[in-house]
PDB file of C-alpha atoms in Angstrom:
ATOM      1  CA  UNK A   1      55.278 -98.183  63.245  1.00 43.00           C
ATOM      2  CA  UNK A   2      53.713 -99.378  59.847  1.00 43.00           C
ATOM      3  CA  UNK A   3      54.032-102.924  59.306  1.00 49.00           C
ATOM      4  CA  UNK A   4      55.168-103.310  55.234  1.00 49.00           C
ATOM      5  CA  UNK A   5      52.777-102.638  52.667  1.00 52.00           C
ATOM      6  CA  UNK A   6      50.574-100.378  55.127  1.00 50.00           C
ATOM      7  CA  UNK A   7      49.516 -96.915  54.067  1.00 48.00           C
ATOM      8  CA  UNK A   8      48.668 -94.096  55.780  1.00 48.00           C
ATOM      9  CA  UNK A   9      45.489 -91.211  54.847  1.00 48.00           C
ATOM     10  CA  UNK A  10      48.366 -89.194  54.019  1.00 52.00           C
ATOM     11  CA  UNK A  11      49.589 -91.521  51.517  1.00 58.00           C
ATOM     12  CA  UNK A  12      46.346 -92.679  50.289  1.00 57.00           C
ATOM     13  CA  UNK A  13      43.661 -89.218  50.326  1.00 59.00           C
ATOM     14  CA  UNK A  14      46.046 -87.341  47.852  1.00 65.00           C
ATOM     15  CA  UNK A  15      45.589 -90.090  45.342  1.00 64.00           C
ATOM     16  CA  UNK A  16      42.257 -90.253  46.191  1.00 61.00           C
ATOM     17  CA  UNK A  17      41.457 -86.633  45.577  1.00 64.00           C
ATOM     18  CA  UNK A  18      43.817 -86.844  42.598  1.00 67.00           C
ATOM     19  CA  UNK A  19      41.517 -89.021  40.555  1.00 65.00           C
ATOM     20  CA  UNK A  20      38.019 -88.118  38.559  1.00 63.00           C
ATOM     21  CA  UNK A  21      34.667 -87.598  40.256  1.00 61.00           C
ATOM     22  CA  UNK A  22      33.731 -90.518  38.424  1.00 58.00           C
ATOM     23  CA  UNK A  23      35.845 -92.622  39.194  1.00 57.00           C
ATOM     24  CA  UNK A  24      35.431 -91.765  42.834  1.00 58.00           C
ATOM     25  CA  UNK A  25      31.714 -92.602  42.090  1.00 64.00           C
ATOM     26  CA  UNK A  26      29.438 -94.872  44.530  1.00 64.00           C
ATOM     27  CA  UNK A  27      28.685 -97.879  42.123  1.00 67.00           C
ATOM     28  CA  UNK A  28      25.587 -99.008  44.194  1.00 65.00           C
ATOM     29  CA  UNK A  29      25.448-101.958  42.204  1.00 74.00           C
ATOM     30  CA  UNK A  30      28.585-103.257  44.194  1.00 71.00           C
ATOM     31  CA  UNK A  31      27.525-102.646  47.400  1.00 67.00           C
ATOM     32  CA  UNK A  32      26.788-105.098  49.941  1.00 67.00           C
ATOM     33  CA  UNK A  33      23.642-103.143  51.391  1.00 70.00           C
ATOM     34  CA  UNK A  34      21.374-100.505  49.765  1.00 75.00           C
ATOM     35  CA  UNK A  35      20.875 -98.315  52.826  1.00 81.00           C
ATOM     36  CA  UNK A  36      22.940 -97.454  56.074  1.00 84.00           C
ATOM     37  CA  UNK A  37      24.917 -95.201  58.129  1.00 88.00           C
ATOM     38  CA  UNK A  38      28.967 -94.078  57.755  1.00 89.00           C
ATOM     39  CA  UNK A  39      30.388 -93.053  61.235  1.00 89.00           C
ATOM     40  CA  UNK A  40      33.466 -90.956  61.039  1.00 90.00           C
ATOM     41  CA  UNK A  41      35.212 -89.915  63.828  1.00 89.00           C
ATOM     42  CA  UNK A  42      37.484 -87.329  63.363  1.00 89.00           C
ATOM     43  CA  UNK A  43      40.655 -87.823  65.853  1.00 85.00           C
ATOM     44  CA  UNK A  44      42.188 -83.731  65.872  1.00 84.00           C
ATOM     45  CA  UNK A  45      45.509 -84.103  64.339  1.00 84.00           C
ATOM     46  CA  UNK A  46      45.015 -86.895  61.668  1.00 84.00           C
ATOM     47  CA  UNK A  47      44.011 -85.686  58.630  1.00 83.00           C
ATOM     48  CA  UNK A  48      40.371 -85.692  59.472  1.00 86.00           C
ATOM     49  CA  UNK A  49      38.936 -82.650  58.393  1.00 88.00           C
ATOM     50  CA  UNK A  50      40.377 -83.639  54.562  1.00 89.00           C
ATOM     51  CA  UNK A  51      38.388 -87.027  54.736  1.00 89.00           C
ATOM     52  CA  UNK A  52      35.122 -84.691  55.981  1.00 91.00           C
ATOM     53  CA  UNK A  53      35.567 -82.425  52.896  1.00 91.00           C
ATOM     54  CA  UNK A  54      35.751 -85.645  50.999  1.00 89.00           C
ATOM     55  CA  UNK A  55      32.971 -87.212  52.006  1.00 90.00           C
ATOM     56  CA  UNK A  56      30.713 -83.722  51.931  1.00 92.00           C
ATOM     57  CA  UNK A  57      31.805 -84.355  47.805  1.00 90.00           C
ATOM     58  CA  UNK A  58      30.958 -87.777  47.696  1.00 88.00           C
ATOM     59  CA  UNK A  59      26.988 -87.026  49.623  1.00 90.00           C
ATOM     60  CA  UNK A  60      27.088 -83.284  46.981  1.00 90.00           C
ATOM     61  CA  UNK A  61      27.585 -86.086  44.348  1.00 87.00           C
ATOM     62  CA  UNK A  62      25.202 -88.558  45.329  1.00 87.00           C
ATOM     63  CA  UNK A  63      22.429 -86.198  47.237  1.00 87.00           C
ATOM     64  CA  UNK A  64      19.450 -87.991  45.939  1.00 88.00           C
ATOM     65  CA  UNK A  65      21.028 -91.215  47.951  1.00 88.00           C
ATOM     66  CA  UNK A  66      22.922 -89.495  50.479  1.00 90.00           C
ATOM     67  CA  UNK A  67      23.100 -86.823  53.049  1.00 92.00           C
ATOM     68  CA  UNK A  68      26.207 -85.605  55.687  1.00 94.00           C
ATOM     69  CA  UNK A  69      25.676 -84.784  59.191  1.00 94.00           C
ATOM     70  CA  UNK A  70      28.481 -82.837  61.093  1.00 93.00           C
ATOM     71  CA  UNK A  71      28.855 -82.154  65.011  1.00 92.00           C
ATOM     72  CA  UNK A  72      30.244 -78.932  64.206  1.00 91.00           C
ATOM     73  CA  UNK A  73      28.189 -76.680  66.036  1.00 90.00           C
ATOM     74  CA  UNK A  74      26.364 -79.088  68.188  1.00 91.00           C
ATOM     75  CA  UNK A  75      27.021 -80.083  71.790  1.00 90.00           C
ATOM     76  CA  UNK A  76      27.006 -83.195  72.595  1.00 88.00           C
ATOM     77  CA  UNK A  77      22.969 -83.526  73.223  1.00 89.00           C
ATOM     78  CA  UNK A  78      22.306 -81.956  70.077  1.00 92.00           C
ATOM     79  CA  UNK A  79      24.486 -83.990  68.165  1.00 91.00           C
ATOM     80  CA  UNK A  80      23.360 -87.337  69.763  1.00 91.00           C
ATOM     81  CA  UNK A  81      19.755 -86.052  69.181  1.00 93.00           C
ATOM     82  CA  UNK A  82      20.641 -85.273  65.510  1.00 93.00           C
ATOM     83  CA  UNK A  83      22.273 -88.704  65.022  1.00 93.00           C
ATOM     84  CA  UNK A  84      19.237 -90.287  66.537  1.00 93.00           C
ATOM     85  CA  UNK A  85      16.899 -88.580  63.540  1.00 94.00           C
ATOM     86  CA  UNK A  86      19.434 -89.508  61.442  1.00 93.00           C
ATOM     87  CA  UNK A  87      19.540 -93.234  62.170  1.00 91.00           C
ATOM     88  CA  UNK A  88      15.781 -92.785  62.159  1.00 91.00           C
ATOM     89  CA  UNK A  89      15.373 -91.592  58.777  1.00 91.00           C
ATOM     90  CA  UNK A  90      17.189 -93.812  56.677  1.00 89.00           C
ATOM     91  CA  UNK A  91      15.345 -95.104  54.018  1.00 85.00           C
ATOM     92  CA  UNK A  92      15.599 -98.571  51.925  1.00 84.00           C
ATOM     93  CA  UNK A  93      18.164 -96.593  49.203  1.00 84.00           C
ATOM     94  CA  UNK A  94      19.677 -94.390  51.339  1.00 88.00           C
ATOM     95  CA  UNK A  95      22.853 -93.771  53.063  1.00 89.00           C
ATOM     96  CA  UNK A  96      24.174 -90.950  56.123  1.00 92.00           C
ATOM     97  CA  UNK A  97      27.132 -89.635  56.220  1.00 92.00           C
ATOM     98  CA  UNK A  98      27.841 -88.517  59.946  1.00 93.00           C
ATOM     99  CA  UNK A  99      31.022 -86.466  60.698  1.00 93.00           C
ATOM    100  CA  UNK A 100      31.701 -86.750  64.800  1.00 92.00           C
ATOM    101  CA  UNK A 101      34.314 -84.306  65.738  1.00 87.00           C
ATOM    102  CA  UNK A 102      35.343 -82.875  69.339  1.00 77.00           C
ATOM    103  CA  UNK A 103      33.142 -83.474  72.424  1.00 71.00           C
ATOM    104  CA  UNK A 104      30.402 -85.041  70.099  1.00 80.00           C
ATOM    105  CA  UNK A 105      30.781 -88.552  70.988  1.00 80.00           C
ATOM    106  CA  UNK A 106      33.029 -90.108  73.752  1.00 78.00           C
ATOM    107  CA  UNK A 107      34.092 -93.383  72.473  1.00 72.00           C
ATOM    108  CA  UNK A 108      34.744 -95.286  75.170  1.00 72.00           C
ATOM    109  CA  UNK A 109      31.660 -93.868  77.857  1.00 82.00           C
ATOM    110  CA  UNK A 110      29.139 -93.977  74.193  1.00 84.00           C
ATOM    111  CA  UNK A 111      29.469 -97.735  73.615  1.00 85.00           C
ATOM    112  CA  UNK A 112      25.952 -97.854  74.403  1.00 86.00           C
ATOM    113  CA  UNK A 113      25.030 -95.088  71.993  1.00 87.00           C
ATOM    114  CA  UNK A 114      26.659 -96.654  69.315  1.00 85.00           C
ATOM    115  CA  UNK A 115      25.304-100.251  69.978  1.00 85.00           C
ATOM    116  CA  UNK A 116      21.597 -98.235  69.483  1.00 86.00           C
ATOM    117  CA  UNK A 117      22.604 -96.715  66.173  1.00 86.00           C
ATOM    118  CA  UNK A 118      24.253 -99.858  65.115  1.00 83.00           C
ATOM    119  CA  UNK A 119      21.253-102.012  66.143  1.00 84.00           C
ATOM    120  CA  UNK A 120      18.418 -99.734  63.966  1.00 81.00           C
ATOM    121  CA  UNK A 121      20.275 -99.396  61.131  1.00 77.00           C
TER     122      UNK A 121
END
């Protein structure tokens, strides 16, 4: 249950989507780092692949910054390969977007994985 005052992403994407592109804008200005890597796992049944198409809009808006990675596709090797050129390429101004989705990362077995990724970027 949802203590008061907590939303859900299907309270909170429809507004979301609902307002301009510019509003929904990166101000880079605000941000606490200039470079780094998003990580979002998509759990089947939550709403996921809405906050993917989202974020594919946000990296389409911001491409000169930004770029999206998806599992889709991959098995697990290639996506753990493609996530390690990922991590590997980030610049000083620039941000990846990686969608995980399926058998492409298991959470609790990949701590170690994600410690890596966490510790280059």
């Amino acid at each position: 249950a949802l203590a008061r005052g907590e939303t859900v992403v299907s309270d909170v994407l429809p507004k979301l989507l609902q307002m301009s592109s510019e509003t929904r804008k990166i101000n880079e200005s605000e941000l606490p780092y200039s470079c780094g890597a998003v990580l979002f796992y998509h759990i089947p049944g939550t709403g996921g692949k809405a906050i993917r198409d989202w974020l594919k809009k946000l990296v389409e808006a911001h491409e000169e910054i930004a770029t999206f990675f998806s599992s889709e596709g991959l098995d697990y090797a290639g996506f753990a390969s493609g996530v390690d050129a990922q991590i590997q390429s980030i610049g000083s101004n620039n941000w990846k977007f990686i969608y995980a989705h399926d058998n492409s990362i298991v959470l609790g077995d990949d701590s170690h994985r994600l410690n890596q990724w966490r510790d280059v970027v």
